[in-house]
């Protein structure tokens, strides 16, 4: 009898956690979205989250790291980045702990003119040299970006030259300090 009650509490907590994050996005009550857990900890599937993100109007900061991005396919990671471009209030993006196509990051930068800060940590950047060059160009062309930082980011292909991207990082990481945010919705 005791184990059945404990299991029920765990399941109820799990369902409540999933509904809290998703409902916070859908109801526009989340300003600082932090997702570290796998997609099944957040909602039933990634497209449910994508649709919620596309209709959100209050998120100022997004932090995707831990198991979240890593558990998604490359295509789904790109779809999630594309979804956050619909959030007009978005000012800060942090990506961590995963593989990601540089072309998806460049496309995000081009589509979010109000973005002030982009940080990446422990990322494996994927693509060919032209994708990295286009990311570097997107960083320079972005008129609003005040802070860009890469920590422990490497390329998936050994022959990629990241020197221009690293120069952009040095230039943009000294312009201002990171943007601070107050309200948070977290999965971890």
mmCIF file of C-alpha atoms in Angstrom:
data_model
loop_
_atom_site.group_PDB
_atom_site.id
_atom_site.type_symbol
_atom_site.label_atom_id
_atom_site.label_comp_id
_atom_site.label_asym_id
_atom_site.label_seq_id
_atom_site.Cartn_x
_atom_site.Cartn_y
_atom_site.Cartn_z
ATOM 1 C CA UNK A 1 0.000 0.000 0.000
ATOM 2 C CA UNK A 2 2.776 2.469 0.871
ATOM 3 C CA UNK A 3 4.666 1.977 -2.377
ATOM 4 C CA UNK A 4 1.486 2.620 -4.380
ATOM 5 C CA UNK A 5 0.993 5.970 -2.589
ATOM 6 C CA UNK A 6 4.637 6.973 -3.144
ATOM 7 C CA UNK A 7 4.440 6.045 -6.820
ATOM 8 C CA UNK A 8 1.230 8.060 -7.194
ATOM 9 C CA UNK A 9 2.876 11.114 -5.593
ATOM 10 C CA UNK A 10 5.871 10.825 -7.919
ATOM 11 C CA UNK A 11 3.619 10.529 -10.961
ATOM 12 C CA UNK A 12 1.468 13.468 -9.799
ATOM 13 C CA UNK A 13 4.580 15.613 -9.253
ATOM 14 C CA UNK A 14 5.897 14.633 -12.697
ATOM 15 C CA UNK A 15 2.605 15.531 -14.426
ATOM 16 C CA UNK A 16 2.316 18.765 -12.446
ATOM 17 C CA UNK A 17 5.860 19.778 -13.436
ATOM 18 C CA UNK A 18 5.143 19.100 -17.124
ATOM 19 C CA UNK A 19 1.948 21.118 -17.017
ATOM 20 C CA UNK A 20 3.518 24.014 -15.091
ATOM 21 C CA UNK A 21 6.233 24.747 -17.661
ATOM 22 C CA UNK A 22 3.991 24.303 -20.683
ATOM 23 C CA UNK A 23 1.053 26.184 -19.177
ATOM 24 C CA UNK A 24 3.395 28.999 -18.152
ATOM 25 C CA UNK A 25 4.557 29.350 -21.753
ATOM 26 C CA UNK A 26 1.023 29.093 -23.127
ATOM 27 C CA UNK A 27 -0.464 31.545 -20.615
ATOM 28 C CA UNK A 28 2.332 34.085 -21.120
ATOM 29 C CA UNK A 29 3.346 34.085 -17.447
ATOM 30 C CA UNK A 30 6.965 32.999 -18.002
ATOM 31 C CA UNK A 31 9.655 35.609 -18.597
ATOM 32 C CA UNK A 32 12.798 33.536 -18.061
ATOM 33 C CA UNK A 33 12.462 30.043 -19.534
ATOM 34 C CA UNK A 34 15.027 27.476 -18.412
ATOM 35 C CA UNK A 35 14.718 23.945 -19.753
ATOM 36 C CA UNK A 36 17.341 21.419 -18.716
ATOM 37 C CA UNK A 37 15.338 18.183 -18.732
ATOM 38 C CA UNK A 38 14.423 15.985 -21.677
ATOM 39 C CA UNK A 39 11.374 16.930 -23.739
ATOM 40 C CA UNK A 40 9.191 14.266 -22.124
ATOM 41 C CA UNK A 41 9.766 16.004 -18.771
ATOM 42 C CA UNK A 42 8.378 19.239 -20.248
ATOM 43 C CA UNK A 43 5.459 18.118 -22.422
ATOM 44 C CA UNK A 44 4.135 15.253 -24.507
ATOM 45 C CA UNK A 45 6.178 16.055 -27.624
ATOM 46 C CA UNK A 46 8.449 18.722 -29.065
ATOM 47 C CA UNK A 47 5.798 20.097 -31.441
ATOM 48 C CA UNK A 48 3.540 20.955 -28.502
ATOM 49 C CA UNK A 49 6.399 23.008 -27.058
ATOM 50 C CA UNK A 50 7.200 24.582 -30.449
ATOM 51 C CA UNK A 51 3.577 25.709 -30.882
ATOM 52 C CA UNK A 52 3.524 27.164 -27.371
ATOM 53 C CA UNK A 53 6.781 29.057 -27.978
ATOM 54 C CA UNK A 54 5.521 30.479 -31.278
ATOM 55 C CA UNK A 55 2.511 32.042 -29.573
ATOM 56 C CA UNK A 56 4.308 33.358 -26.470
ATOM 57 C CA UNK A 57 4.638 37.115 -25.974
ATOM 58 C CA UNK A 58 6.352 37.410 -22.570
ATOM 59 C CA UNK A 59 9.555 35.362 -22.623
ATOM 60 C CA UNK A 60 12.595 37.602 -22.318
ATOM 61 C CA UNK A 61 15.280 34.949 -21.753
ATOM 62 C CA UNK A 62 15.653 31.360 -22.920
ATOM 63 C CA UNK A 63 18.148 28.880 -21.528
ATOM 64 C CA UNK A 64 18.209 25.470 -23.198
ATOM 65 C CA UNK A 65 20.816 23.069 -21.844
ATOM 66 C CA UNK A 66 21.317 19.742 -20.099
ATOM 67 C CA UNK A 67 19.320 16.879 -21.566
ATOM 68 C CA UNK A 68 16.834 19.098 -23.379
ATOM 69 C CA UNK A 69 18.667 19.956 -26.614
ATOM 70 C CA UNK A 70 20.738 16.794 -26.528
ATOM 71 C CA UNK A 71 17.630 14.572 -26.553
ATOM 72 C CA UNK A 72 16.211 16.291 -29.649
ATOM 73 C CA UNK A 73 17.132 15.410 -33.214
ATOM 74 C CA UNK A 74 19.119 17.976 -35.219
ATOM 75 C CA UNK A 75 15.965 18.886 -37.144
ATOM 76 C CA UNK A 76 14.003 19.381 -33.910
ATOM 77 C CA UNK A 77 16.763 21.592 -32.448
ATOM 78 C CA UNK A 78 16.485 23.797 -35.527
ATOM 79 C CA UNK A 79 12.685 23.902 -35.186
ATOM 80 C CA UNK A 80 12.968 24.960 -31.536
ATOM 81 C CA UNK A 81 15.393 27.768 -32.450
ATOM 82 C CA UNK A 82 13.070 28.833 -35.250
ATOM 83 C CA UNK A 83 10.127 28.844 -32.820
ATOM 84 C CA UNK A 84 11.807 31.240 -30.398
ATOM 85 C CA UNK A 85 12.305 33.740 -33.233
ATOM 86 C CA UNK A 86 8.547 34.380 -33.046
ATOM 87 C CA UNK A 87 8.909 35.717 -29.482
ATOM 88 C CA UNK A 88 9.179 39.478 -29.983
ATOM 89 C CA UNK A 89 10.126 40.122 -26.347
ATOM 90 C CA UNK A 90 13.171 37.793 -26.490
ATOM 91 C CA UNK A 91 16.413 39.471 -25.368
ATOM 92 C CA UNK A 92 18.691 36.633 -24.198
ATOM 93 C CA UNK A 93 19.431 33.128 -25.476
ATOM 94 C CA UNK A 94 21.739 30.567 -23.875
ATOM 95 C CA UNK A 95 22.371 27.201 -25.529
ATOM 96 C CA UNK A 96 24.354 24.445 -23.859
ATOM 97 C CA UNK A 97 25.399 20.821 -23.752
ATOM 98 C CA UNK A 98 24.525 19.692 -27.262
ATOM 99 C CA UNK A 99 25.289 19.527 -30.950
ATOM 100 C CA UNK A 100 23.829 22.379 -33.015
ATOM 101 C CA UNK A 101 24.010 23.497 -36.627
ATOM 102 C CA UNK A 102 25.658 26.904 -36.970
ATOM 103 C CA UNK A 103 23.234 27.725 -39.803
ATOM 104 C CA UNK A 104 20.359 27.421 -37.284
ATOM 105 C CA UNK A 105 22.063 29.886 -34.944
ATOM 106 C CA UNK A 106 22.733 32.315 -37.829
ATOM 107 C CA UNK A 107 19.095 32.096 -38.949
ATOM 108 C CA UNK A 108 17.958 32.776 -35.376
ATOM 109 C CA UNK A 109 20.193 35.851 -35.153
ATOM 110 C CA UNK A 110 18.808 37.219 -38.416
ATOM 111 C CA UNK A 111 15.228 36.716 -37.224
ATOM 112 C CA UNK A 112 15.475 38.241 -33.730
ATOM 113 C CA UNK A 113 16.523 41.886 -34.152
ATOM 114 C CA UNK A 114 15.854 42.641 -30.468
ATOM 115 C CA UNK A 115 18.280 39.999 -29.186
ATOM 116 C CA UNK A 116 20.827 41.544 -26.823
ATOM 117 C CA UNK A 117 22.737 38.483 -25.620
ATOM 118 C CA UNK A 118 23.725 35.093 -27.064
ATOM 119 C CA UNK A 119 25.805 32.644 -25.052
ATOM 120 C CA UNK A 120 26.752 29.051 -25.760
ATOM 121 C CA UNK A 121 28.544 26.571 -23.544
ATOM 122 C CA UNK A 122 29.758 23.024 -24.078
ATOM 123 C CA UNK A 123 28.369 22.968 -27.619
ATOM 124 C CA UNK A 124 29.544 21.012 -30.644
ATOM 125 C CA UNK A 125 29.014 23.378 -33.560
ATOM 126 C CA UNK A 126 28.117 21.590 -36.778
ATOM 127 C CA UNK A 127 28.345 22.672 -40.384
ATOM 128 C CA UNK A 128 30.781 23.431 -43.156
ATOM 129 C CA UNK A 129 33.117 26.430 -43.310
ATOM 130 C CA UNK A 130 30.581 28.626 -45.108
ATOM 131 C CA UNK A 131 28.072 28.034 -42.277
ATOM 132 C CA UNK A 132 30.616 29.265 -39.723
ATOM 133 C CA UNK A 133 31.422 32.275 -41.906
ATOM 134 C CA UNK A 134 27.714 33.079 -42.190
ATOM 135 C CA UNK A 135 27.322 32.856 -38.407
ATOM 136 C CA UNK A 136 30.201 35.275 -37.985
ATOM 137 C CA UNK A 137 28.608 37.614 -40.564
ATOM 138 C CA UNK A 138 25.259 37.386 -38.772
ATOM 139 C CA UNK A 139 26.960 38.379 -35.518
ATOM 140 C CA UNK A 140 28.517 41.455 -37.145
ATOM 141 C CA UNK A 141 25.326 42.402 -38.995
ATOM 142 C CA UNK A 142 23.140 42.168 -35.891
ATOM 143 C CA UNK A 143 22.609 45.736 -34.766
ATOM 144 C CA UNK A 144 21.202 44.954 -31.322
ATOM 145 C CA UNK A 145 23.517 42.239 -30.026
ATOM 146 C CA UNK A 146 25.515 43.525 -27.059
ATOM 147 C CA UNK A 147 27.024 40.310 -25.689
ATOM 148 C CA UNK A 148 28.219 37.081 -27.310
ATOM 149 C CA UNK A 149 30.157 34.369 -25.505
ATOM 150 C CA UNK A 150 31.228 30.808 -26.301
ATOM 151 C CA UNK A 151 32.573 28.587 -23.524
ATOM 152 C CA UNK A 152 33.991 25.152 -24.348
ATOM 153 C CA UNK A 153 32.506 25.127 -27.846
ATOM 154 C CA UNK A 154 34.155 22.982 -30.488
ATOM 155 C CA UNK A 155 33.474 22.081 -34.090
ATOM 156 C CA UNK A 156 32.271 18.698 -35.253
ATOM 157 C CA UNK A 157 34.766 18.802 -38.129
ATOM 158 C CA UNK A 158 38.452 19.267 -37.375
ATOM 159 C CA UNK A 159 39.307 21.437 -40.408
ATOM 160 C CA UNK A 160 36.842 24.248 -39.617
ATOM 161 C CA UNK A 161 38.461 27.632 -39.022
ATOM 162 C CA UNK A 162 36.741 29.353 -36.087
ATOM 163 C CA UNK A 163 39.221 32.230 -35.776
ATOM 164 C CA UNK A 164 36.793 34.876 -37.135
ATOM 165 C CA UNK A 165 34.039 33.583 -34.866
ATOM 166 C CA UNK A 166 36.428 33.733 -31.906
ATOM 167 C CA UNK A 167 37.349 37.329 -32.845
ATOM 168 C CA UNK A 168 33.664 38.226 -32.837
ATOM 169 C CA UNK A 169 33.339 36.616 -29.439
ATOM 170 C CA UNK A 170 36.242 38.657 -28.036
ATOM 171 C CA UNK A 171 34.789 41.862 -29.442
ATOM 172 C CA UNK A 172 31.202 41.246 -28.297
ATOM 173 C CA UNK A 173 32.060 39.720 -24.919
ATOM 174 C CA UNK A 174 33.714 42.938 -23.770
ATOM 175 C CA UNK A 175 31.015 45.384 -24.877
ATOM 176 C CA UNK A 176 28.755 44.923 -21.881
ATOM 177 C CA UNK A 177 27.928 42.563 -19.092
ATOM 178 C CA UNK A 178 25.253 39.887 -19.499
ATOM 179 C CA UNK A 179 21.622 40.935 -19.241
ATOM 180 C CA UNK A 180 19.938 40.095 -15.920
ATOM 181 C CA UNK A 181 16.416 38.666 -15.582
ATOM 182 C CA UNK A 182 14.167 38.022 -12.622
ATOM 183 C CA UNK A 183 11.188 35.663 -13.169
ATOM 184 C CA UNK A 184 12.041 32.074 -14.028
ATOM 185 C CA UNK A 185 10.322 28.877 -15.025
ATOM 186 C CA UNK A 186 12.608 25.897 -14.701
ATOM 187 C CA UNK A 187 12.539 22.193 -15.318
ATOM 188 C CA UNK A 188 15.401 21.319 -13.013
#
